[in-house]
Amino acid sequence: MRVSFNRAAAPTAVDSARSSLAALTVAVGTAGLAAAAARPGLLALVDQHAAAVRDSLDGDRRPLTAATLAGYAEGVRAAALEHGWTPPRGPVDWSAPEWPLARLVAVCALARSLDRS
């Protein structure tokens, strides 16, 4: 007796990237973007980080994608961890977020803008 081949589609790179960005948004993006909406200084900081991310990814000449943003976020996270950063495990003091956290929230803001276009 033969067992039929399961033809369920393997997750694509796009699915994986979107999943990664969704997890990042749950971890820090939702709270960070809500805090930024209530704090003009934090909003300006996130906007500055978003501009720097866009510039790093050549976003003015090539459209940003979920894959490029997810890869960038993973690179930021890996480098920060390598340099001793630990992700927040509880409430975050959004009045002075650490650089990696602000950068990751900026990635979430850019990812949110992908969904709107």
PDB file of C-alpha atoms in Angstrom:
ATOM      1  CA  MET A   1       0.000   0.000   0.000  1.00  0.00           C
ATOM      2  CA  ARG A   2       1.299   3.426  -0.895  1.00  0.00           C
ATOM      3  CA  VAL A   3       0.937   6.427   1.315  1.00  0.00           C
ATOM      4  CA  SER A   4      -0.162   9.465  -0.631  1.00  0.00           C
ATOM      5  CA  PHE A   5       2.276  12.329  -0.886  1.00  0.00           C
ATOM      6  CA  ASN A   6       1.222  15.296   1.191  1.00  0.00           C
ATOM      7  CA  ARG A   7       1.102  18.222  -1.189  1.00  0.00           C
ATOM      8  CA  ALA A   8       0.852  20.884   1.477  1.00  0.00           C
ATOM      9  CA  ALA A   9       2.847  23.856   0.320  1.00  0.00           C
ATOM     10  CA  ALA A  10       6.017  24.604   2.207  1.00  0.00           C
ATOM     11  CA  PRO A  11       6.161  28.082   3.671  1.00  0.00           C
ATOM     12  CA  THR A  12       7.694  30.519   1.240  1.00  0.00           C
ATOM     13  CA  ALA A  13      10.372  33.029   2.046  1.00  0.00           C
ATOM     14  CA  VAL A  14       7.714  35.740   1.991  1.00  0.00           C
ATOM     15  CA  ASP A  15       5.587  33.810   4.479  1.00  0.00           C
ATOM     16  CA  SER A  16       8.616  33.348   6.704  1.00  0.00           C
ATOM     17  CA  ALA A  17       9.517  37.040   6.502  1.00  0.00           C
ATOM     18  CA  ARG A  18       5.974  38.126   7.292  1.00  0.00           C
ATOM     19  CA  SER A  19       5.864  35.706  10.212  1.00  0.00           C
ATOM     20  CA  SER A  20       9.136  37.090  11.534  1.00  0.00           C
ATOM     21  CA  LEU A  21       7.865  40.668  11.249  1.00  0.00           C
ATOM     22  CA  ALA A  22       4.591  39.721  12.937  1.00  0.00           C
ATOM     23  CA  ALA A  23       6.495  38.195  15.857  1.00  0.00           C
ATOM     24  CA  LEU A  24       8.645  41.326  16.117  1.00  0.00           C
ATOM     25  CA  THR A  25       5.538  43.487  16.087  1.00  0.00           C
ATOM     26  CA  VAL A  26       3.988  41.460  18.896  1.00  0.00           C
ATOM     27  CA  ALA A  27       7.225  41.541  20.899  1.00  0.00           C
ATOM     28  CA  VAL A  28       8.035  45.264  20.645  1.00  0.00           C
ATOM     29  CA  GLY A  29       6.291  46.963  17.743  1.00  0.00           C
ATOM     30  CA  THR A  30       2.756  47.307  19.027  1.00  0.00           C
ATOM     31  CA  ALA A  31       3.767  48.782  22.385  1.00  0.00           C
ATOM     32  CA  GLY A  32       6.556  50.861  20.874  1.00  0.00           C
ATOM     33  CA  LEU A  33       4.380  52.371  18.162  1.00  0.00           C
ATOM     34  CA  ALA A  34       1.588  53.080  20.661  1.00  0.00           C
ATOM     35  CA  ALA A  35       4.095  54.814  22.936  1.00  0.00           C
ATOM     36  CA  ALA A  36       5.446  56.775  19.965  1.00  0.00           C
ATOM     37  CA  ALA A  37       1.940  57.951  19.090  1.00  0.00           C
ATOM     38  CA  ALA A  38       1.671  59.411  22.605  1.00  0.00           C
ATOM     39  CA  ARG A  39       5.207  60.828  22.850  1.00  0.00           C
ATOM     40  CA  PRO A  40       6.333  63.260  20.143  1.00  0.00           C
ATOM     41  CA  GLY A  41      10.007  62.825  21.058  1.00  0.00           C
ATOM     42  CA  LEU A  42       9.789  59.056  20.718  1.00  0.00           C
ATOM     43  CA  LEU A  43       7.890  59.406  17.454  1.00  0.00           C
ATOM     44  CA  ALA A  44      10.682  61.612  16.095  1.00  0.00           C
ATOM     45  CA  LEU A  45      13.275  59.054  17.226  1.00  0.00           C
ATOM     46  CA  VAL A  46      11.409  56.199  15.550  1.00  0.00           C
ATOM     47  CA  ASP A  47      11.028  58.283  12.387  1.00  0.00           C
ATOM     48  CA  GLN A  48      14.775  58.982  12.360  1.00  0.00           C
ATOM     49  CA  HIS A  49      15.533  55.290  12.766  1.00  0.00           C
ATOM     50  CA  ALA A  50      13.040  54.413  10.023  1.00  0.00           C
ATOM     51  CA  ALA A  51      14.747  56.868   7.669  1.00  0.00           C
ATOM     52  CA  ALA A  52      18.121  55.316   8.485  1.00  0.00           C
ATOM     53  CA  VAL A  53      16.782  51.798   7.874  1.00  0.00           C
ATOM     54  CA  ARG A  54      15.249  52.886   4.567  1.00  0.00           C
ATOM     55  CA  ASP A  55      18.569  54.481   3.605  1.00  0.00           C
ATOM     56  CA  SER A  56      20.527  51.339   4.603  1.00  0.00           C
ATOM     57  CA  LEU A  57      18.257  49.197   2.459  1.00  0.00           C
ATOM     58  CA  ASP A  58      18.410  51.624  -0.460  1.00  0.00           C
ATOM     59  CA  GLY A  59      14.684  52.154  -0.051  1.00  0.00           C
ATOM     60  CA  ASP A  60      14.652  55.267  -2.187  1.00  0.00           C
ATOM     61  CA  ARG A  61      15.656  53.271  -5.260  1.00  0.00           C
ATOM     62  CA  ARG A  62      14.184  49.855  -4.532  1.00  0.00           C
ATOM     63  CA  PRO A  63      10.891  49.181  -2.794  1.00  0.00           C
ATOM     64  CA  LEU A  64      11.166  47.767   0.686  1.00  0.00           C
ATOM     65  CA  THR A  65       9.875  44.227   1.099  1.00  0.00           C
ATOM     66  CA  ALA A  66       8.961  42.037   4.014  1.00  0.00           C
ATOM     67  CA  ALA A  67      12.028  39.903   3.283  1.00  0.00           C
ATOM     68  CA  THR A  68      14.469  42.827   3.356  1.00  0.00           C
ATOM     69  CA  LEU A  69      12.948  44.235   6.546  1.00  0.00           C
ATOM     70  CA  ALA A  70      12.903  40.853   8.290  1.00  0.00           C
ATOM     71  CA  GLY A  71      16.518  40.217   7.317  1.00  0.00           C
ATOM     72  CA  TYR A  72      17.545  43.665   8.490  1.00  0.00           C
ATOM     73  CA  ALA A  73      15.739  43.199  11.826  1.00  0.00           C
ATOM     74  CA  GLU A  74      17.417  39.841  12.365  1.00  0.00           C
ATOM     75  CA  GLY A  75      20.796  41.409  11.650  1.00  0.00           C
ATOM     76  CA  VAL A  76      20.169  44.207  14.150  1.00  0.00           C
ATOM     77  CA  ARG A  77      18.995  41.731  16.768  1.00  0.00           C
ATOM     78  CA  ALA A  78      21.935  39.370  16.234  1.00  0.00           C
ATOM     79  CA  ALA A  79      24.515  42.170  16.366  1.00  0.00           C
ATOM     80  CA  ALA A  80      22.922  43.674  19.471  1.00  0.00           C
ATOM     81  CA  LEU A  81      22.859  40.303  21.234  1.00  0.00           C
ATOM     82  CA  GLU A  82      26.490  39.754  20.271  1.00  0.00           C
ATOM     83  CA  HIS A  83      27.329  43.061  21.958  1.00  0.00           C
ATOM     84  CA  GLY A  84      25.534  42.192  25.193  1.00  0.00           C
ATOM     85  CA  TRP A  85      22.070  43.602  24.596  1.00  0.00           C
ATOM     86  CA  THR A  86      19.200  41.695  26.127  1.00  0.00           C
ATOM     87  CA  PRO A  87      15.672  42.082  24.795  1.00  0.00           C
ATOM     88  CA  PRO A  88      13.179  43.503  27.279  1.00  0.00           C
ATOM     89  CA  ARG A  89      11.357  40.928  29.365  1.00  0.00           C
ATOM     90  CA  GLY A  90       8.901  43.258  31.004  1.00  0.00           C
ATOM     91  CA  PRO A  91       7.550  46.751  30.616  1.00  0.00           C
ATOM     92  CA  VAL A  92       9.772  49.078  28.609  1.00  0.00           C
ATOM     93  CA  ASP A  93      10.667  52.605  29.630  1.00  0.00           C
ATOM     94  CA  TRP A  94       9.759  54.256  26.353  1.00  0.00           C
ATOM     95  CA  SER A  95      11.083  57.618  27.539  1.00  0.00           C
ATOM     96  CA  ALA A  96      14.608  56.415  26.732  1.00  0.00           C
ATOM     97  CA  PRO A  97      14.602  53.175  24.712  1.00  0.00           C
ATOM     98  CA  GLU A  98      17.894  51.490  23.932  1.00  0.00           C
ATOM     99  CA  TRP A  99      19.197  51.893  20.375  1.00  0.00           C
ATOM    100  CA  PRO A 100      18.384  48.316  19.234  1.00  0.00           C
ATOM    101  CA  LEU A 101      14.854  48.606  20.563  1.00  0.00           C
ATOM    102  CA  ALA A 102      14.237  51.928  18.803  1.00  0.00           C
ATOM    103  CA  ARG A 103      15.648  50.475  15.585  1.00  0.00           C
ATOM    104  CA  LEU A 104      13.433  47.388  15.789  1.00  0.00           C
ATOM    105  CA  VAL A 105      10.343  49.519  16.427  1.00  0.00           C
ATOM    106  CA  ALA A 106      11.287  51.525  13.339  1.00  0.00           C
ATOM    107  CA  VAL A 107      11.400  48.286  11.336  1.00  0.00           C
ATOM    108  CA  CYS A 108       7.893  47.530  12.624  1.00  0.00           C
ATOM    109  CA  ALA A 109       6.730  50.977  11.483  1.00  0.00           C
ATOM    110  CA  LEU A 110       8.154  50.346   8.028  1.00  0.00           C
ATOM    111  CA  ALA A 111       6.564  46.883   7.922  1.00  0.00           C
ATOM    112  CA  ARG A 112       3.226  48.431   8.830  1.00  0.00           C
ATOM    113  CA  SER A 113       3.611  50.823   5.905  1.00  0.00           C
ATOM    114  CA  LEU A 114       4.080  47.835   3.551  1.00  0.00           C
ATOM    115  CA  ASP A 115       0.673  46.552   4.513  1.00  0.00           C
ATOM    116  CA  ARG A 116      -0.914  49.882   3.609  1.00  0.00           C
ATOM    117  CA  SER A 117       0.483  50.046   0.104  1.00  0.00           C
TER     118      SER A 117
END
